[in-house]
Short mmCIF file of C-alpha atoms and ligand atoms in Angstrom, two decimals:
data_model
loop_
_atom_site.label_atom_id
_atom_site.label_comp_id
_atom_site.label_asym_id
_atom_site.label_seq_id
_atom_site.Cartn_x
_atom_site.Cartn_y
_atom_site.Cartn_z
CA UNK Q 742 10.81 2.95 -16.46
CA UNK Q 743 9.90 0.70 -19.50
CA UNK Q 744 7.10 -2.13 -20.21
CA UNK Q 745 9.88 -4.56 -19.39
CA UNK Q 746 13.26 -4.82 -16.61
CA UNK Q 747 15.93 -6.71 -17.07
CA UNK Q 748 18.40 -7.82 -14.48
CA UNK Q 749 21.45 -10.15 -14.01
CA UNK Q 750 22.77 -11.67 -10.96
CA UNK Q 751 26.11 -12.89 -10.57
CA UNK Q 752 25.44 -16.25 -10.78
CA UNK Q 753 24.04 -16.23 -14.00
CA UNK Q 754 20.39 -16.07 -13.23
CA UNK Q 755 18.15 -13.21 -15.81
CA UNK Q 756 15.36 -11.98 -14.56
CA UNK Q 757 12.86 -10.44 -17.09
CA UNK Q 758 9.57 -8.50 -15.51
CA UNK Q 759 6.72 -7.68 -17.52
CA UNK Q 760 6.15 -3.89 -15.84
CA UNK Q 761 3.09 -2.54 -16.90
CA UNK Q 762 1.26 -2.98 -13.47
CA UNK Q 763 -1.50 -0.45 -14.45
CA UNK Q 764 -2.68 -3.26 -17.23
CA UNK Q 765 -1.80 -5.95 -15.08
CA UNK Q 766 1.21 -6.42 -17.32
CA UNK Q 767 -0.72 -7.14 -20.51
CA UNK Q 768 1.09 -7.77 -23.39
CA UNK Q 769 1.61 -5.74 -26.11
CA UNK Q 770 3.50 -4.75 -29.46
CA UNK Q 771 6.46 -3.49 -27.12
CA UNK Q 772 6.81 -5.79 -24.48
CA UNK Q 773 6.73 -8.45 -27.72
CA UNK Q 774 9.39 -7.16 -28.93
CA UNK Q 775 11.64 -6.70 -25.40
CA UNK Q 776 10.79 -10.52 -25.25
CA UNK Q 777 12.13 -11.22 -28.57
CA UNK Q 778 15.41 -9.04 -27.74
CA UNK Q 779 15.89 -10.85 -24.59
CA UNK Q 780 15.60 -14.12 -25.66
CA UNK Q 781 17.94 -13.88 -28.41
CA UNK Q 782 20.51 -12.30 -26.04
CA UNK Q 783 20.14 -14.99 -23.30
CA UNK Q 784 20.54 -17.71 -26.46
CA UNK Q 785 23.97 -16.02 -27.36
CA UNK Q 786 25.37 -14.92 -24.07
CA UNK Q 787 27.37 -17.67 -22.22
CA UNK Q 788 27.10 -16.19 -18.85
CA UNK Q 789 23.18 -16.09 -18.92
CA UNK Q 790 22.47 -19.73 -17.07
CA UNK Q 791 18.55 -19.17 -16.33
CA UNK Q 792 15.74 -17.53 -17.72
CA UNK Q 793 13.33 -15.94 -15.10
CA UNK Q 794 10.13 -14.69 -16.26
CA UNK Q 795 7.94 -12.57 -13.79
CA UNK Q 796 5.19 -9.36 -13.23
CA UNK Q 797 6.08 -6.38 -11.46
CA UNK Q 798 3.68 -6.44 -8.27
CA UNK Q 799 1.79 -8.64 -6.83
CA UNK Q 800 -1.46 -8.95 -8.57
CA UNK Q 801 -0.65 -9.96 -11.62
CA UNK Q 802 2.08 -12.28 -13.94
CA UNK Q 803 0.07 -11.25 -17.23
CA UNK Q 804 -3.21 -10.50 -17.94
CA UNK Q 805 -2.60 -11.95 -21.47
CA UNK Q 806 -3.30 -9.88 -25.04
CA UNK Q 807 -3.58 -6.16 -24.23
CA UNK Q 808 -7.37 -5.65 -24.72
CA UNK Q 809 -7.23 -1.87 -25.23
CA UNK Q 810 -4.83 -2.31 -28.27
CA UNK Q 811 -6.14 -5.66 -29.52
CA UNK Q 812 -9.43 -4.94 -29.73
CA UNK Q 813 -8.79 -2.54 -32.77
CA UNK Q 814 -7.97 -6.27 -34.66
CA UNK Q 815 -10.78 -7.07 -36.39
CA UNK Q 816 -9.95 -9.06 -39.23
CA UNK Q 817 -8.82 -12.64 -39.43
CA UNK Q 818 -5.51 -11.14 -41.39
CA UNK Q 819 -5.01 -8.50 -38.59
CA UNK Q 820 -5.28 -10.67 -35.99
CA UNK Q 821 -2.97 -13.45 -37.55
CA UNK Q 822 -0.33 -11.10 -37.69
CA UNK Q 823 -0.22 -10.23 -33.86
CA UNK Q 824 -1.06 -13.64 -33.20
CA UNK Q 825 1.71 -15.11 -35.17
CA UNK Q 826 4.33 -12.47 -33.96
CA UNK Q 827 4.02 -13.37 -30.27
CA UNK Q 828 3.68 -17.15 -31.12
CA UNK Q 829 7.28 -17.14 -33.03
CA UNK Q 830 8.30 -15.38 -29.51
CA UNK Q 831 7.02 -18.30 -27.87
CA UNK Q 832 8.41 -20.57 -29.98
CA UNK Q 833 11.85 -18.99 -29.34
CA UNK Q 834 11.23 -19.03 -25.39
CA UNK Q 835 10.02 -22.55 -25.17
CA UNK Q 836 13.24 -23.74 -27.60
CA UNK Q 837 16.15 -21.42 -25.75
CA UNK Q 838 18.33 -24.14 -24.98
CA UNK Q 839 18.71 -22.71 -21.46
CA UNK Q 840 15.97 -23.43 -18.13
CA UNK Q 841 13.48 -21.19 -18.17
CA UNK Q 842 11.19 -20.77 -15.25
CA UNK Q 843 7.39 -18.62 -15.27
CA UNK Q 844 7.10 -17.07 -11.65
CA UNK Q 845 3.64 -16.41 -11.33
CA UNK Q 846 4.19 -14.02 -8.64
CA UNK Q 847 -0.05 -12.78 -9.43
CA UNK Q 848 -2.72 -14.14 -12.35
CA UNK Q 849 -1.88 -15.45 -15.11
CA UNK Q 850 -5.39 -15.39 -17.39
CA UNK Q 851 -5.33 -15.84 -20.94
CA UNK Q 852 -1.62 -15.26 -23.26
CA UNK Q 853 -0.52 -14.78 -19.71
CA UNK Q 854 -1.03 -19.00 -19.55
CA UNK Q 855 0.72 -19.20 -22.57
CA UNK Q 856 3.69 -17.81 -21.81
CA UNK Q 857 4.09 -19.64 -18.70
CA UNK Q 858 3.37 -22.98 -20.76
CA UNK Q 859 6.22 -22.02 -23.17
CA UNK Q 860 8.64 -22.55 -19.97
CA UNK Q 861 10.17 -24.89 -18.46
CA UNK Q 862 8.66 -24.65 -15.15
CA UNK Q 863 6.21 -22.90 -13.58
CA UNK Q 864 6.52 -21.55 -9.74
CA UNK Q 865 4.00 -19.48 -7.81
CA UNK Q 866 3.03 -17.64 -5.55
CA UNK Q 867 0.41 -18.84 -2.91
CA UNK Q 868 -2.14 -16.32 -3.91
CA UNK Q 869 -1.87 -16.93 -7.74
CA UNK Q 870 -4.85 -17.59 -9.77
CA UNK Q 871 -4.47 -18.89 -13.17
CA UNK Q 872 -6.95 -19.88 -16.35
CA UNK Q 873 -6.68 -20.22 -19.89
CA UNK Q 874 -9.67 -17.68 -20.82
CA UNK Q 875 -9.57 -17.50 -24.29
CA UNK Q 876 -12.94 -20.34 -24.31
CA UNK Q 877 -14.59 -17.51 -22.53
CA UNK Q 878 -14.14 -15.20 -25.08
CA UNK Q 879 -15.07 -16.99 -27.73
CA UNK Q 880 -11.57 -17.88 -29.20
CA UNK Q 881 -8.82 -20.27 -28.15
CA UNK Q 882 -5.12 -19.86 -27.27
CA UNK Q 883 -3.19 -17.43 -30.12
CA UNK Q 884 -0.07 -17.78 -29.32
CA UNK Q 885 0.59 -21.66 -29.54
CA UNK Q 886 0.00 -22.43 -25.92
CA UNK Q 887 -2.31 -25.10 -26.29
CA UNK Q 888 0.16 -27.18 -28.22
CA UNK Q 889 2.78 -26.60 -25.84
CA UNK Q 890 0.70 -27.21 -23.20
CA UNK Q 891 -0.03 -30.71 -24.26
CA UNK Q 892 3.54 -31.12 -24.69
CA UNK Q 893 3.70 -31.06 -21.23
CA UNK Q 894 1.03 -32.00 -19.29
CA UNK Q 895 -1.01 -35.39 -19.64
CA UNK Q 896 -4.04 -35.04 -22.25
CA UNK Q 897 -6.93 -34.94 -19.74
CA UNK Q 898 -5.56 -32.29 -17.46
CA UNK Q 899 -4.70 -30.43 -20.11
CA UNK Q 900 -7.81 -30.72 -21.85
CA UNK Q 901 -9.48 -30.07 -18.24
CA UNK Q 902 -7.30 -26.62 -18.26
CA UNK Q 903 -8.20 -25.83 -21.69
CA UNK Q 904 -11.84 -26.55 -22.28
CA UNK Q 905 -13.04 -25.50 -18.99
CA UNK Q 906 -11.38 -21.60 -19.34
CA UNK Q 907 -11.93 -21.85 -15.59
CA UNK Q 908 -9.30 -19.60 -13.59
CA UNK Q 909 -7.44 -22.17 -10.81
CA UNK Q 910 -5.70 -21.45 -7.31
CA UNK Q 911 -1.72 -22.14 -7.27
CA UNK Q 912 -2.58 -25.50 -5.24
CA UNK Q 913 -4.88 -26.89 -8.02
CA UNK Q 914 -2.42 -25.91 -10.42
CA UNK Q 915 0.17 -27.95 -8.54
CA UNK Q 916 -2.31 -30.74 -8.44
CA UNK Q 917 -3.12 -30.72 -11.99
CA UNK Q 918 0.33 -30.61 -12.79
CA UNK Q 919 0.41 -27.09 -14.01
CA UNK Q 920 2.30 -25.76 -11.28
CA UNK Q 921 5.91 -27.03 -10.17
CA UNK Q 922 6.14 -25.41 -6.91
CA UNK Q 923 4.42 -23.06 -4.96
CA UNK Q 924 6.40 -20.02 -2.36
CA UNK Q 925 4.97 -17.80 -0.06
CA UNK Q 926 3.81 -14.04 -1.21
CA UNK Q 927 5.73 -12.60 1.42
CA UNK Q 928 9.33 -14.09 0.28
CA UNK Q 929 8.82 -14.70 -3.30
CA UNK Q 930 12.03 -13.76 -4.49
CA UNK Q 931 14.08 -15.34 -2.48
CA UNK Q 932 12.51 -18.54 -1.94
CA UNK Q 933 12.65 -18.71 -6.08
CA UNK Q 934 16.39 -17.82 -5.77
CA UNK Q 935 17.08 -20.52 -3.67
CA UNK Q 936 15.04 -23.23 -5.56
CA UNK Q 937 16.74 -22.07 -8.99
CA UNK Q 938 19.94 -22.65 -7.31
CA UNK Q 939 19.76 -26.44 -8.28
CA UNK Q 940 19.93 -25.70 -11.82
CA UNK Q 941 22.34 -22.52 -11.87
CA UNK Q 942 25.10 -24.96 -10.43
CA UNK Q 943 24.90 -27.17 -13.65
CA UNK Q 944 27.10 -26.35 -16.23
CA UNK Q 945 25.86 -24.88 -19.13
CA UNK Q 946 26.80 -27.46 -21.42
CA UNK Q 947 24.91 -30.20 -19.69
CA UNK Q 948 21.58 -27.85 -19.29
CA UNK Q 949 21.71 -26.98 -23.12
CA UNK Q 950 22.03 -30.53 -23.69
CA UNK Q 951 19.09 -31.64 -21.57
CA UNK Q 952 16.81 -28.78 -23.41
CA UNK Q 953 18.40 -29.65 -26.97
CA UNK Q 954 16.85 -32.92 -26.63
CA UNK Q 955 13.50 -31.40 -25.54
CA UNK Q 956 13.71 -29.38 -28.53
CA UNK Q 957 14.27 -32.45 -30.81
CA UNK Q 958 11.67 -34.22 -29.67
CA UNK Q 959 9.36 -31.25 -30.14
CA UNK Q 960 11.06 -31.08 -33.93
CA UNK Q 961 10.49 -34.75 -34.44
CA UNK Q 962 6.60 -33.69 -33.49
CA UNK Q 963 5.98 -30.90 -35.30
CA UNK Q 964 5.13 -28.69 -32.55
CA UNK Q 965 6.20 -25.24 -34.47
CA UNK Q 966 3.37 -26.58 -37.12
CA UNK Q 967 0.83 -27.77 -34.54
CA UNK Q 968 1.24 -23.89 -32.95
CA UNK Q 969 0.60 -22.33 -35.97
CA UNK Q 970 -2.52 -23.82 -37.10
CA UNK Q 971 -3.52 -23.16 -33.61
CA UNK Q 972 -2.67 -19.47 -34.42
CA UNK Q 973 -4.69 -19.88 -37.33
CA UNK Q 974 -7.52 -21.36 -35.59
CA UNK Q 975 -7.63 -18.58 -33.51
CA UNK Q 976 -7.42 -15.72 -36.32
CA UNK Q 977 -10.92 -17.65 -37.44
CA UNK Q 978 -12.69 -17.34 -34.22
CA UNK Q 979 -11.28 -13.53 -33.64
CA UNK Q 980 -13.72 -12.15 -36.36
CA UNK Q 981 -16.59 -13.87 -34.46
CA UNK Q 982 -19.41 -11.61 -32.87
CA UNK Q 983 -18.91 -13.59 -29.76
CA UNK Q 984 -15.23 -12.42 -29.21
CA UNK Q 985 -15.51 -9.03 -30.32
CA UNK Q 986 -18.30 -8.31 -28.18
CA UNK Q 987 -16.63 -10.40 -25.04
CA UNK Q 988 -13.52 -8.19 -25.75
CA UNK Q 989 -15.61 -4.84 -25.25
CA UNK Q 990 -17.65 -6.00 -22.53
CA UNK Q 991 -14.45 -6.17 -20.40
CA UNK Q 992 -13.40 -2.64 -21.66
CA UNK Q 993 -17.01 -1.49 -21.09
CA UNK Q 994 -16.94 -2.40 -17.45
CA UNK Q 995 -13.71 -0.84 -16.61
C1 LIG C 1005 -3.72 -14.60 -27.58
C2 LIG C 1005 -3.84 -13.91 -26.28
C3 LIG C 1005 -5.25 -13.58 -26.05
C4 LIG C 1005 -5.61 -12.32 -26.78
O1 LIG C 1005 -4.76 -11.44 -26.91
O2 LIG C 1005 -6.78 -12.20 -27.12
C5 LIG C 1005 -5.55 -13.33 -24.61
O3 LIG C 1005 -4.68 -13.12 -23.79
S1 LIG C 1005 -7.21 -13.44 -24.22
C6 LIG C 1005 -7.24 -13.05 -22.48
C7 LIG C 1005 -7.15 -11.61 -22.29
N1 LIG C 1005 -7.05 -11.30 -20.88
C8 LIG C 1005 -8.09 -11.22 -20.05
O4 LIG C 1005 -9.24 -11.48 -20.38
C9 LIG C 1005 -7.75 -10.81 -18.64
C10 LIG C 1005 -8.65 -9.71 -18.18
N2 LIG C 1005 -8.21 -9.21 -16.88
C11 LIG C 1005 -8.54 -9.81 -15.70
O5 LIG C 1005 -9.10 -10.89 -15.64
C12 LIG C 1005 -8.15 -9.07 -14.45
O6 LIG C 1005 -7.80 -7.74 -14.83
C13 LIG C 1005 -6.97 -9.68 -13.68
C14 LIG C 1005 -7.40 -11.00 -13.03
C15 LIG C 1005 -5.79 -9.91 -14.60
C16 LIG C 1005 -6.56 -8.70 -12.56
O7 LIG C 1005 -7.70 -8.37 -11.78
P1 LIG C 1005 -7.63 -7.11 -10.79
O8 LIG C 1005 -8.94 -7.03 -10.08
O9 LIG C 1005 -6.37 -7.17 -10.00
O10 LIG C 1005 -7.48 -5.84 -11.76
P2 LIG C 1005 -8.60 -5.15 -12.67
O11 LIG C 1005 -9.42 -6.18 -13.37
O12 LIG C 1005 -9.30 -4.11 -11.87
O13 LIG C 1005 -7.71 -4.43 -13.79
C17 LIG C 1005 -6.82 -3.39 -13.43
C18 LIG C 1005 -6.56 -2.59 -14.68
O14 LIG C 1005 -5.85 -3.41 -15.63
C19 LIG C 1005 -6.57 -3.43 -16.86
N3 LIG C 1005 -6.38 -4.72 -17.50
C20 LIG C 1005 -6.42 -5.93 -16.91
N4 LIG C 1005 -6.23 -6.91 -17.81
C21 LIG C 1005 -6.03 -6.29 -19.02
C22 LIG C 1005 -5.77 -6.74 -20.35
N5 LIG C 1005 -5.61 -8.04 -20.64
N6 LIG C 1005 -5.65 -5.82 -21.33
C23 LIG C 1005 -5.77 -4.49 -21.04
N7 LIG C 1005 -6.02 -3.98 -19.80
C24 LIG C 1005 -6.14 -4.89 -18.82
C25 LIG C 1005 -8.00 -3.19 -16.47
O15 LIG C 1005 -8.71 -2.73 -17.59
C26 LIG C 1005 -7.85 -2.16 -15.38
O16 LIG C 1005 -7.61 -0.91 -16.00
P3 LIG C 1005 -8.28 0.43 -15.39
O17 LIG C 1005 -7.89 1.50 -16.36
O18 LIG C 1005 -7.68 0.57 -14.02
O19 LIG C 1005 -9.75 0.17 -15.34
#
């Protein structure tokens, strides 16, 4: 099967799932470009009401930037260019003028976060942990999730979410604002079904609507700019001892 599933329900609802559970469904070159395929057909195709994002299993939404490819980027220019291909991605997700929801059906550490902040709302399951990392690893967010993230949370609990690269239960996430809604493990699916059902029985001209004037308020604020000199940011602090060596301390303990 491949790095990423696709399905369609009847009533409109697409689910994509990240499916490499054997790396915690980390992220890379392939699975950034099924995202960018999938996106573009949900923009175009009238039937597609809802964008799901989810992880195959239970442990894990996304573990973030696939360390065992990454890690060969060791340049600011090498890193850029991944960097800056999954934050156009982003870009795309976060301004698809249809809902899109992040079910964090496991972790969600590092690019994992980011992806989740590029949606709409974020739903969990009870046993999800989740943490912007990148602090820990002596970078910051590469894929523009720190600037969407404080386009939609309040500044302190962002910055609380951000600076502290602690990892948080589902229930602090809810409390911090993070987290929309939280569903048992054991009926994850279906409970997500059920809550998406307010939304799927809009018409699509009122939800595109509602997210085109999300996206012109994020126009009006420069957010594409503000995520790309994040991405550049990041690049900088890549070539740093202190990531390079976090990076293969987690691949030396596996
Ligand atoms: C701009 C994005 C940015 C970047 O690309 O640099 C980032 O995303 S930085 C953050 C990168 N991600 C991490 O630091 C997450 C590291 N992983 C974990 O914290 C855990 O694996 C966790 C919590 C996701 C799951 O823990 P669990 O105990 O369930 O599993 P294991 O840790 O035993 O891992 C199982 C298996 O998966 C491999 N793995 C996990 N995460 C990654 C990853 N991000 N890239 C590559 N491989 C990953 C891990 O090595 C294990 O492999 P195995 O061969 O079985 O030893």
């Amino acid at each position: 099967m491949g790095k990423v599933l696709l399905e369609r329900t009847e009533n409109g609802v697409v689910w994509l799932t990240i499916n490499r559970v054997e790396k915690r469904n980390a992220i890379d070159f392939d699975v950034m470009d099924s995202f960018k395929r999938v996106i573009d057909e949900v923009e175009g195709n009238k039937s597609d009401k809802v964008l799901v994002i989810t992880g195959a299993g239970n442990k894990a939404f996304c573990s973030g930037g696939d360390l065992s490819v990454f890690h060969d980027l060791h340049t600011k220019e090498e890193a850029y260019q991944m960097l800056a291909k999954m934050g156009e991605i982003l870009y795309s997700l976060a301004t698809l003028t249809k809902p899109t929801v992040a079910l964090l059906n496991g972790a969600a550490i590092g690019g994992g976060c980011e992806i989740a902040s590029a949606c709409d709302f974020r739903v969990a399951s009870e046993n999800a942990k989740f943490g912007f990392v990148q602090g820990k690893l002596g970078i910051t967010t590469g894929w523009g999730g720190a600037s969407m993230l404080l386009e939609k949370l309040p500044y302190d609990k962002a910055m609380t979410l951000l600076m502290t690269a602690n990892r948080f239960s589902a229930q602090e996430g809810q409390g911090l604002g993070f987290i929309h809604k939280i569903f048992s493990e054991q009926n994850l699916k279906v409970e997500c079904e059920d809550w998406i059902q307010a939304y799927v029985e809009q018409s699509s001209g009122v939800l595109a609507a509602y997210k085109q004037a999300a996206v012109k308020k994020w126009e009006i604020a420069n957010l594409r700019d503000r995520m790309f000199a994040e991405i550049n940011q990041c690049s900088i602090l890549w070539e740093s001892d202190e990531h390079h060596e976090a990076v293969q301390s987690f691949l030396d303990a596996k």
